[in-house]
mmCIF file of C-alpha atoms and ligand atoms in Angstrom:
data_model
loop_
_atom_site.group_PDB
_atom_site.id
_atom_site.type_symbol
_atom_site.label_atom_id
_atom_site.label_comp_id
_atom_site.label_asym_id
_atom_site.label_seq_id
_atom_site.Cartn_x
_atom_site.Cartn_y
_atom_site.Cartn_z
ATOM 1 C CA UNK A 4 34.612 22.279 51.996
ATOM 2 C CA UNK A 5 34.584 21.143 55.614
ATOM 3 C CA UNK A 6 36.494 18.332 57.186
ATOM 4 C CA UNK A 7 35.310 16.024 59.914
ATOM 5 C CA UNK A 8 36.674 18.216 62.689
ATOM 6 C CA UNK A 9 34.291 21.032 61.760
ATOM 7 C CA UNK A 10 31.109 19.190 62.791
ATOM 8 C CA UNK A 11 29.425 21.120 65.602
ATOM 9 C CA UNK A 12 27.662 18.878 68.111
ATOM 10 C CA UNK A 13 24.794 19.974 70.381
ATOM 11 C CA UNK A 14 23.296 17.157 72.421
ATOM 12 C CA UNK A 15 19.756 16.780 73.778
ATOM 13 C CA UNK A 16 19.249 17.514 77.452
ATOM 14 C CA UNK A 17 17.106 14.422 77.917
ATOM 15 C CA UNK A 18 17.007 11.399 75.628
ATOM 16 C CA UNK A 19 13.610 10.066 74.504
ATOM 17 C CA UNK A 20 14.961 6.519 74.093
ATOM 18 C CA UNK A 21 12.937 5.158 77.021
ATOM 19 C CA UNK A 22 9.720 6.128 75.228
ATOM 20 C CA UNK A 23 10.454 3.606 72.447
ATOM 21 C CA UNK A 24 9.584 -0.111 72.594
ATOM 22 C CA UNK A 25 12.539 -1.750 70.909
ATOM 23 C CA UNK A 26 10.538 -4.997 70.472
ATOM 24 C CA UNK A 27 8.027 -3.193 68.301
ATOM 25 C CA UNK A 28 9.684 -0.997 65.688
ATOM 26 C CA UNK A 29 7.528 -0.454 62.628
ATOM 27 C CA UNK A 30 9.535 0.940 59.713
ATOM 28 C CA UNK A 31 10.110 4.698 59.850
ATOM 29 C CA UNK A 32 8.034 5.423 62.953
ATOM 30 C CA UNK A 33 10.698 6.479 65.442
ATOM 31 C CA UNK A 34 13.661 8.792 65.085
ATOM 32 C CA UNK A 35 16.694 9.034 67.309
ATOM 33 C CA UNK A 36 17.565 11.998 69.535
ATOM 34 C CA UNK A 37 19.802 13.757 66.970
ATOM 35 C CA UNK A 38 20.050 14.639 63.315
ATOM 36 C CA UNK A 39 22.783 15.987 61.024
ATOM 37 C CA UNK A 40 22.017 19.220 59.183
ATOM 38 C CA UNK A 41 24.151 21.087 56.631
ATOM 39 C CA UNK A 42 23.241 24.000 54.393
ATOM 40 C CA UNK A 43 24.525 24.753 50.911
ATOM 41 C CA UNK A 44 24.718 28.412 49.801
ATOM 42 C CA UNK A 45 27.060 30.693 47.865
ATOM 43 C CA UNK A 46 28.377 27.657 45.977
ATOM 44 C CA UNK A 47 29.625 25.785 49.053
ATOM 45 C CA UNK A 48 28.598 23.538 51.915
ATOM 46 C CA UNK A 49 28.575 25.313 55.285
ATOM 47 C CA UNK A 50 29.471 23.893 58.686
ATOM 48 C CA UNK A 51 27.785 20.585 59.496
ATOM 49 C CA UNK A 52 25.811 20.407 62.727
ATOM 50 C CA UNK A 53 24.629 17.445 64.773
ATOM 51 C CA UNK A 54 21.723 18.751 66.821
ATOM 52 C CA UNK A 55 18.580 17.555 68.612
ATOM 53 C CA UNK A 56 16.001 16.105 66.202
ATOM 54 C CA UNK A 57 13.595 18.991 65.689
ATOM 55 C CA UNK A 58 11.092 20.628 63.298
ATOM 56 C CA UNK A 59 12.411 22.807 60.467
ATOM 57 C CA UNK A 60 11.139 26.314 59.938
ATOM 58 C CA UNK A 61 10.429 26.581 56.209
ATOM 59 C CA UNK A 62 8.736 29.217 54.033
ATOM 60 C CA UNK A 63 5.763 28.174 51.877
ATOM 61 C CA UNK A 64 7.694 29.367 48.815
ATOM 62 C CA UNK A 65 10.335 26.652 49.424
ATOM 63 C CA UNK A 66 11.445 25.507 45.915
ATOM 64 C CA UNK A 67 11.482 21.788 46.867
ATOM 65 C CA UNK A 68 7.769 21.889 47.677
ATOM 66 C CA UNK A 69 6.873 23.356 44.276
ATOM 67 C CA UNK A 70 9.142 21.613 41.765
ATOM 68 C CA UNK A 71 10.376 18.541 43.600
ATOM 69 C CA UNK A 72 14.150 18.986 43.758
ATOM 70 C CA UNK A 73 14.382 16.467 46.600
ATOM 71 C CA UNK A 74 16.374 13.237 46.806
ATOM 72 C CA UNK A 75 17.105 10.649 49.470
ATOM 73 C CA UNK A 76 18.884 7.431 50.332
ATOM 74 C CA UNK A 77 18.230 4.359 52.495
ATOM 75 C CA UNK A 78 21.151 2.720 54.338
ATOM 76 C CA UNK A 79 21.306 0.416 57.353
ATOM 77 C CA UNK A 80 23.690 0.061 60.261
ATOM 78 C CA UNK A 81 23.905 -3.117 62.330
ATOM 79 C CA UNK A 82 25.314 -4.096 65.659
ATOM 80 C CA UNK A 83 27.576 -7.080 65.104
ATOM 81 C CA UNK A 84 28.078 -9.990 67.425
ATOM 82 C CA UNK A 85 30.768 -8.144 69.376
ATOM 83 C CA UNK A 86 28.450 -5.186 69.926
ATOM 84 C CA UNK A 87 30.195 -2.827 67.448
ATOM 85 C CA UNK A 88 28.211 -0.705 65.009
ATOM 86 C CA UNK A 89 28.844 -1.243 61.266
ATOM 87 C CA UNK A 90 27.232 0.457 58.264
ATOM 88 C CA UNK A 91 26.390 -1.698 55.248
ATOM 89 C CA UNK A 92 27.986 -0.365 52.019
ATOM 90 C CA UNK A 93 27.594 3.367 52.746
ATOM 91 C CA UNK A 94 30.010 4.362 49.976
ATOM 92 C CA UNK A 95 27.670 2.801 47.404
ATOM 93 C CA UNK A 96 24.731 4.801 48.695
ATOM 94 C CA UNK A 97 26.906 7.911 48.799
ATOM 95 C CA UNK A 98 27.778 7.381 45.130
ATOM 96 C CA UNK A 99 24.143 6.824 44.175
ATOM 97 C CA UNK A 100 23.039 9.893 46.155
ATOM 98 C CA UNK A 101 25.316 12.074 44.046
ATOM 99 C CA UNK A 102 24.126 10.406 40.853
ATOM 100 C CA UNK A 103 20.549 11.339 41.867
ATOM 101 C CA UNK A 104 21.794 14.864 42.705
ATOM 102 C CA UNK A 105 23.368 15.270 39.278
ATOM 103 C CA UNK A 106 20.185 14.159 37.490
ATOM 104 C CA UNK A 107 18.120 16.609 39.596
ATOM 105 C CA UNK A 108 20.503 19.553 39.064
ATOM 106 C CA UNK A 109 21.577 19.600 42.689
ATOM 107 C CA UNK A 110 25.105 19.998 44.106
ATOM 108 C CA UNK A 111 27.173 16.917 45.022
ATOM 109 C CA UNK A 112 27.538 16.267 48.745
ATOM 110 C CA UNK A 113 31.204 15.714 49.687
ATOM 111 C CA UNK A 114 32.253 12.405 51.185
ATOM 112 C CA UNK A 115 33.470 14.143 54.369
ATOM 113 C CA UNK A 116 29.941 15.340 55.071
ATOM 114 C CA UNK A 117 28.050 12.239 53.940
ATOM 115 C CA UNK A 118 30.218 9.479 55.375
ATOM 116 C CA UNK A 119 31.999 11.235 58.249
ATOM 117 C CA UNK A 120 28.810 13.095 59.240
ATOM 118 C CA UNK A 121 26.930 9.764 59.272
ATOM 119 C CA UNK A 122 29.585 8.071 61.385
ATOM 120 C CA UNK A 123 29.617 10.892 63.911
ATOM 121 C CA UNK A 124 25.828 10.964 64.099
ATOM 122 C CA UNK A 125 25.680 7.218 64.756
ATOM 123 C CA UNK A 126 28.365 7.611 67.455
ATOM 124 C CA UNK A 127 26.216 10.223 69.160
ATOM 125 C CA UNK A 128 23.056 8.029 68.965
ATOM 126 C CA UNK A 129 24.763 4.624 69.339
ATOM 127 C CA UNK A 130 22.422 3.554 72.128
ATOM 128 C CA UNK A 131 19.593 3.543 69.574
ATOM 129 C CA UNK A 132 21.017 0.644 67.610
ATOM 130 C CA UNK A 133 18.652 -2.331 67.949
ATOM 131 C CA UNK A 134 20.167 -5.536 69.211
ATOM 132 C CA UNK A 135 17.872 -8.146 67.640
ATOM 133 C CA UNK A 136 18.228 -10.269 64.519
ATOM 134 C CA UNK A 137 16.714 -8.568 61.427
ATOM 135 C CA UNK A 138 16.561 -5.235 63.281
ATOM 136 C CA UNK A 139 18.827 -2.362 62.401
ATOM 137 C CA UNK A 140 19.342 1.393 62.494
ATOM 138 C CA UNK A 141 17.827 2.732 59.277
ATOM 139 C CA UNK A 142 19.663 5.767 57.922
ATOM 140 C CA UNK A 143 17.820 8.314 55.809
ATOM 141 C CA UNK A 144 19.975 11.020 54.167
ATOM 142 C CA UNK A 145 17.915 13.627 52.296
ATOM 143 C CA UNK A 146 18.683 16.782 50.293
ATOM 144 C CA UNK A 147 16.152 19.348 49.099
ATOM 145 C CA UNK A 148 16.075 22.766 47.456
ATOM 146 C CA UNK A 149 15.616 25.667 49.864
ATOM 147 C CA UNK A 150 15.389 28.763 47.650
ATOM 148 C CA UNK A 151 12.306 30.793 48.538
ATOM 149 C CA UNK A 152 11.379 31.732 44.997
ATOM 150 C CA UNK A 153 8.937 30.011 42.643
ATOM 151 C CA UNK A 154 10.648 30.558 39.295
ATOM 152 C CA UNK A 155 11.244 27.183 37.595
ATOM 153 C CA UNK A 156 15.026 26.824 37.859
ATOM 154 C CA UNK A 157 17.552 24.876 39.917
ATOM 155 C CA UNK A 158 17.698 26.257 43.444
ATOM 156 C CA UNK A 159 20.859 28.093 44.554
ATOM 157 C CA UNK A 160 20.492 26.799 48.135
ATOM 158 C CA UNK A 161 19.949 23.340 49.598
ATOM 159 C CA UNK A 162 19.702 21.509 52.887
ATOM 160 C CA UNK A 163 21.287 18.094 53.501
ATOM 161 C CA UNK A 164 19.972 16.166 56.548
ATOM 162 C CA UNK A 165 20.574 12.713 57.941
ATOM 163 C CA UNK A 166 17.939 11.057 60.137
ATOM 164 C CA UNK A 167 18.324 7.771 62.031
ATOM 165 C CA UNK A 168 15.435 5.431 62.714
ATOM 166 C CA UNK A 169 15.645 2.151 64.682
ATOM 167 C CA UNK A 170 13.629 -0.351 62.716
ATOM 168 C CA UNK A 171 12.409 -3.910 62.271
ATOM 169 C CA UNK A 172 11.628 -5.657 58.947
ATOM 170 C CA UNK A 173 9.660 -3.594 56.398
ATOM 171 C CA UNK A 174 7.583 -6.470 55.106
ATOM 172 C CA UNK A 175 6.979 -8.980 57.846
ATOM 173 C CA UNK A 176 5.204 -11.590 55.652
ATOM 174 C CA UNK A 177 5.620 -12.883 52.061
ATOM 175 C CA UNK A 178 4.156 -10.414 49.593
ATOM 176 C CA UNK A 179 1.321 -10.389 47.062
ATOM 177 C CA UNK A 180 2.251 -8.316 44.004
ATOM 178 C CA UNK A 181 0.162 -6.951 41.137
ATOM 179 C CA UNK A 182 1.776 -6.505 37.721
ATOM 180 C CA UNK A 183 1.033 -2.887 36.805
ATOM 181 C CA UNK A 184 0.016 -2.129 33.212
ATOM 182 C CA UNK A 185 -1.998 1.061 33.477
ATOM 183 C CA UNK A 186 0.391 3.423 35.225
ATOM 184 C CA UNK A 187 4.071 4.003 34.423
ATOM 185 C CA UNK A 188 6.874 4.610 36.905
ATOM 186 C CA UNK A 189 9.707 5.346 34.481
ATOM 187 C CA UNK A 190 10.598 5.595 30.806
ATOM 188 C CA UNK A 191 13.989 5.735 29.089
ATOM 189 C CA UNK A 192 15.428 9.272 29.473
ATOM 190 C CA UNK A 193 13.389 9.906 32.610
ATOM 191 C CA UNK A 194 14.406 9.800 36.253
ATOM 192 C CA UNK A 195 13.721 6.157 37.080
ATOM 193 C CA UNK A 196 17.328 5.466 38.127
ATOM 194 C CA UNK A 197 17.391 8.408 40.540
ATOM 195 C CA UNK A 198 16.175 8.220 44.138
ATOM 196 C CA UNK A 199 14.168 11.403 43.909
ATOM 197 C CA UNK A 200 11.115 11.977 46.069
ATOM 198 C CA UNK A 201 8.773 12.354 43.079
ATOM 199 C CA UNK A 202 9.343 8.748 41.927
ATOM 200 C CA UNK A 203 7.737 7.626 45.164
ATOM 201 C CA UNK A 204 4.968 10.225 45.156
ATOM 202 C CA UNK A 205 4.079 9.183 41.613
ATOM 203 C CA UNK A 206 3.858 5.516 42.639
ATOM 204 C CA UNK A 207 1.262 5.954 45.360
ATOM 205 C CA UNK A 208 -1.845 5.869 43.154
ATOM 206 C CA UNK A 209 -0.812 2.550 41.578
ATOM 207 C CA UNK A 210 0.045 1.107 45.030
ATOM 208 C CA UNK A 211 -3.334 2.287 46.392
ATOM 209 C CA UNK A 212 -5.188 0.639 43.480
ATOM 210 C CA UNK A 213 -3.236 -2.559 44.020
ATOM 211 C CA UNK A 214 -4.064 -2.445 47.733
ATOM 212 C CA UNK A 215 -7.756 -2.064 46.932
ATOM 213 C CA UNK A 216 -7.450 -5.325 44.969
ATOM 214 C CA UNK A 217 -5.800 -7.012 47.932
ATOM 215 C CA UNK A 218 -2.139 -6.667 46.868
ATOM 216 C CA UNK A 219 0.806 -5.254 48.807
ATOM 217 C CA UNK A 220 2.573 -3.483 45.931
ATOM 218 C CA UNK A 221 2.899 -3.323 42.168
ATOM 219 C CA UNK A 222 5.546 -4.692 39.827
ATOM 220 C CA UNK A 223 6.203 -1.889 37.353
ATOM 221 C CA UNK A 224 6.366 -2.576 33.637
ATOM 222 C CA UNK A 225 7.773 -0.532 30.719
ATOM 223 C CA UNK A 226 5.919 2.505 29.485
ATOM 224 C CA UNK A 227 5.045 1.324 25.953
ATOM 225 C CA UNK A 228 4.187 -2.393 25.913
ATOM 226 C CA UNK A 229 3.599 -2.844 29.666
ATOM 227 C CA UNK A 230 5.271 -6.239 29.410
ATOM 228 C CA UNK A 231 8.921 -5.715 30.338
ATOM 229 C CA UNK A 232 9.430 -5.931 34.085
ATOM 230 C CA UNK A 233 11.171 -3.107 35.960
ATOM 231 C CA UNK A 234 10.982 -3.090 39.806
ATOM 232 C CA UNK A 235 8.534 -3.396 42.649
ATOM 233 C CA UNK A 236 7.401 -0.201 44.492
ATOM 234 C CA UNK A 237 10.094 -0.311 47.115
ATOM 235 C CA UNK A 238 12.586 -2.891 45.820
ATOM 236 C CA UNK A 239 14.309 -4.548 42.874
ATOM 237 C CA UNK A 240 13.069 -7.943 41.758
ATOM 238 C CA UNK A 241 14.653 -11.348 41.094
ATOM 239 C CA UNK A 242 13.272 -14.505 39.450
ATOM 240 C CA UNK A 243 14.821 -17.923 40.059
ATOM 241 C CA UNK A 244 14.561 -20.508 37.283
ATOM 242 C CA UNK A 245 16.309 -23.682 38.493
ATOM 243 C CA UNK A 246 19.949 -22.740 39.001
ATOM 244 C CA UNK A 247 19.587 -19.378 37.246
ATOM 245 C CA UNK A 248 18.629 -15.991 38.707
ATOM 246 C CA UNK A 249 17.291 -13.317 36.377
ATOM 247 C CA UNK A 250 16.911 -9.647 37.342
ATOM 248 C CA UNK A 251 16.029 -6.663 35.113
ATOM 249 C CA UNK A 252 19.106 -4.893 33.754
ATOM 250 C CA UNK A 253 20.020 -1.275 34.500
ATOM 251 C CA UNK A 254 20.790 -0.223 30.897
ATOM 252 C CA UNK A 255 17.623 1.731 30.139
ATOM 253 C CA UNK A 256 17.957 3.839 33.269
ATOM 254 C CA UNK A 257 14.397 2.992 34.356
ATOM 255 C CA UNK A 258 15.176 1.161 37.612
ATOM 256 C CA UNK A 259 17.088 1.954 40.706
ATOM 257 C CA UNK A 260 20.631 0.504 40.951
ATOM 258 C CA UNK A 261 19.958 -1.173 44.269
ATOM 259 C CA UNK A 262 22.819 -1.760 46.662
ATOM 260 C CA UNK A 263 20.974 -4.838 48.016
ATOM 261 C CA UNK A 264 20.399 -5.882 44.364
ATOM 262 C CA UNK A 265 24.122 -5.760 43.776
ATOM 263 C CA UNK A 266 24.851 -7.624 47.035
ATOM 264 C CA UNK A 267 22.261 -10.302 46.058
ATOM 265 C CA UNK A 268 23.903 -10.777 42.667
ATOM 266 C CA UNK A 269 27.277 -11.288 44.324
ATOM 267 C CA UNK A 270 26.030 -13.698 46.944
ATOM 268 C CA UNK A 271 23.817 -15.669 44.497
ATOM 269 C CA UNK A 272 26.912 -16.218 42.287
ATOM 270 C CA UNK A 273 28.858 -17.339 45.332
ATOM 271 C CA UNK A 274 26.048 -19.807 46.023
ATOM 272 C CA UNK A 275 26.717 -21.302 42.594
ATOM 273 C CA UNK A 276 23.877 -19.745 40.633
ATOM 274 C CA UNK A 277 24.199 -18.161 37.223
ATOM 275 C CA UNK A 278 22.927 -14.578 37.384
ATOM 276 C CA UNK A 279 21.560 -12.832 34.287
ATOM 277 C CA UNK A 280 20.942 -9.081 34.307
ATOM 278 C CA UNK A 281 18.800 -8.586 31.267
ATOM 279 C CA UNK A 282 15.384 -7.619 29.978
ATOM 280 C CA UNK A 283 12.681 -9.949 31.250
ATOM 281 C CA UNK A 284 9.168 -10.101 29.979
ATOM 282 C CA UNK A 285 6.024 -11.135 31.868
ATOM 283 C CA UNK A 286 5.362 -13.880 29.261
ATOM 284 C CA UNK A 287 8.673 -15.560 30.250
ATOM 285 C CA UNK A 288 7.589 -15.474 33.936
ATOM 286 C CA UNK A 289 4.141 -16.939 33.107
ATOM 287 C CA UNK A 290 5.705 -19.582 30.886
ATOM 288 C CA UNK A 291 8.149 -20.548 33.686
ATOM 289 C CA UNK A 292 5.269 -20.736 36.161
ATOM 290 C CA UNK A 293 3.194 -22.962 33.850
ATOM 291 C CA UNK A 294 6.142 -25.269 33.127
ATOM 292 C CA UNK A 295 7.193 -25.323 36.794
ATOM 293 C CA UNK A 296 10.669 -23.909 36.049
ATOM 294 C CA UNK A 297 10.020 -20.633 37.895
ATOM 295 C CA UNK A 298 10.827 -21.705 41.426
ATOM 296 C CA UNK A 299 11.173 -18.470 43.447
ATOM 297 C CA UNK A 300 10.723 -14.722 43.133
ATOM 298 C CA UNK A 301 11.637 -12.027 45.567
ATOM 299 C CA UNK A 302 12.351 -8.365 46.066
ATOM 300 C CA UNK A 303 15.609 -6.831 47.315
ATOM 301 C CA UNK A 304 15.986 -3.469 48.998
ATOM 302 C CA UNK A 305 17.592 -1.740 51.987
ATOM 303 C CA UNK A 306 14.311 -1.476 53.843
ATOM 304 C CA UNK A 307 12.810 -4.652 52.383
ATOM 305 C CA UNK A 308 16.023 -6.759 52.648
ATOM 306 C CA UNK A 309 15.080 -10.007 50.809
ATOM 307 C CA UNK A 310 11.286 -10.202 50.595
ATOM 308 C CA UNK A 311 9.687 -13.368 49.146
ATOM 309 C CA UNK A 312 6.704 -12.898 46.785
ATOM 310 C CA UNK A 313 4.033 -15.541 47.361
ATOM 311 C CA UNK A 314 1.589 -14.307 44.734
ATOM 312 C CA UNK A 315 2.023 -12.499 41.453
ATOM 313 C CA UNK A 316 -0.980 -11.406 39.425
ATOM 314 C CA UNK A 317 -0.921 -10.384 35.757
ATOM 315 C CA UNK A 318 -4.367 -9.345 34.433
ATOM 316 C CA UNK A 319 -6.568 -12.284 35.604
ATOM 317 C CA UNK A 320 -3.759 -14.788 35.783
ATOM 318 C CA UNK A 321 -2.684 -15.495 39.363
ATOM 319 C CA UNK A 322 0.632 -17.233 40.165
ATOM 320 C CA UNK A 323 0.903 -18.654 43.650
ATOM 321 C CA UNK A 324 3.957 -20.058 45.372
ATOM 322 C CA UNK A 325 4.642 -22.063 48.499
ATOM 323 C CA UNK A 326 7.361 -19.826 49.907
ATOM 324 C CA UNK A 327 7.893 -22.022 52.964
ATOM 325 C CA UNK A 328 9.388 -24.695 50.663
ATOM 326 C CA UNK A 329 11.900 -22.307 49.066
ATOM 327 C CA UNK A 330 15.628 -22.842 49.474
ATOM 328 C CA UNK A 331 17.485 -20.143 47.530
ATOM 329 C CA UNK A 332 16.048 -16.856 48.770
ATOM 330 C CA UNK A 333 16.061 -17.913 52.461
ATOM 331 C CA UNK A 334 19.722 -18.960 52.073
ATOM 332 C CA UNK A 335 20.551 -15.656 50.364
ATOM 333 C CA UNK A 336 18.790 -13.729 53.133
ATOM 334 C CA UNK A 337 20.614 -15.667 55.859
ATOM 335 C CA UNK A 338 24.009 -15.190 54.216
ATOM 336 C CA UNK A 339 23.452 -11.460 53.885
ATOM 337 C CA UNK A 340 22.165 -11.127 57.443
ATOM 338 C CA UNK A 341 25.120 -13.089 58.749
ATOM 339 C CA UNK A 342 27.563 -10.830 56.937
ATOM 340 C CA UNK A 343 25.790 -7.744 58.219
ATOM 341 C CA UNK A 344 25.647 -8.975 61.792
ATOM 342 C CA UNK A 345 29.234 -10.232 61.769
ATOM 343 C CA UNK A 346 28.585 -13.984 61.932
ATOM 344 C CA UNK A 347 30.073 -14.505 58.493
ATOM 345 C CA UNK A 348 33.292 -13.177 56.984
ATOM 346 C CA UNK A 349 32.870 -9.872 55.118
ATOM 347 C CA UNK A 350 34.963 -10.827 52.084
ATOM 348 C CA UNK A 351 33.945 -7.842 50.037
ATOM 349 C CA UNK A 352 34.611 -5.105 52.581
ATOM 350 C CA UNK A 353 30.926 -4.166 52.726
ATOM 351 C CA UNK A 354 30.779 -3.381 56.422
ATOM 352 C CA UNK A 355 32.212 -0.001 57.435
ATOM 353 C CA UNK A 356 32.953 0.375 61.133
ATOM 354 C CA UNK A 357 31.391 3.424 62.788
HETATM 355 C C1 COI B 405 14.911 1.756 51.013
HETATM 356 O O1 COI B 405 14.825 0.541 50.822
HETATM 357 O O2 COI B 405 15.775 2.192 51.779
HETATM 358 C C2 COI B 405 14.033 2.675 50.355
HETATM 359 O O3 COI B 405 14.381 3.817 50.270
HETATM 360 C C3 COI B 405 12.754 2.188 49.807
HETATM 361 C C4 COI B 405 11.528 2.735 50.491
HETATM 362 C C5 COI B 405 11.409 2.482 51.936
HETATM 363 C C6 COI B 405 11.240 4.131 50.100
#
């Protein structure tokens, strides 16, 4: 195992920062000057390196490309009002990363590499941190199998990399969502709770079909009845009925245990709402819409933050909402943004100083 002192740092000769328009930062388009790279072999993690962002030289027999042993995380760092960089709940993402690794038969990444490596990388690229409300430095840790052998078995070697990407909001406008009942994202016993690359690859066909119908994303349902709601393509989902928030529970292992989901639950409770984590069926949502008790619905995610849903379609039934009149989700979004950007007290110790 390494400690923080073992990180080797090689800096770029010339930064590319001036080529980036910080007032126009589509999600995931630009990457900072440096990346962190660490290899795993012979049962241990080797020396971590921070080096110029660059292409990787990989063999076509790379195990990850054939059998999908590949996982990732999404984290954000913010510049607070005093100009300091803080990372939002990185230990929670670190924990989830290793839960995904365990499910995919990959080695755990030690905290020294994940957290300390991340801090050091942000220090090196600190000039890349956007300085605008709702903008942040998106952090993308990944790990993938690097054996060059195509037998179906867990790889003996892996690469762990962290990329940094300055970014604006993922969804700029309220979303239109299609309730999916043909395709399945996850079933009990599967890998729905893990943040493995294949979960996203497998979702693209459903998202493309939804797009062809004029929708931004799908809301996944269970694999047997296609009635029990799971999560939206890139985020968890919440329904507000009066003073009560309902979000699908984690028990079946079919949805991602979102860090923003957990933060939203905490803040909604602090706002005085009752929060229920339980199974929720599309019929309950339709019933609430018809009776007028369903007042708001939104997604939560690192990239998506709090994203209002202005239209939800189930079969031919279309539910439309006037999001500009909503009170709860905009307040939740503001409270979370204020904590992240240092305008509101961080009571829960969520912000970790770089
Ligand atoms: C995130 O919210 O960070 C995600 O990983 C979701 C998506 C952009 C893949």
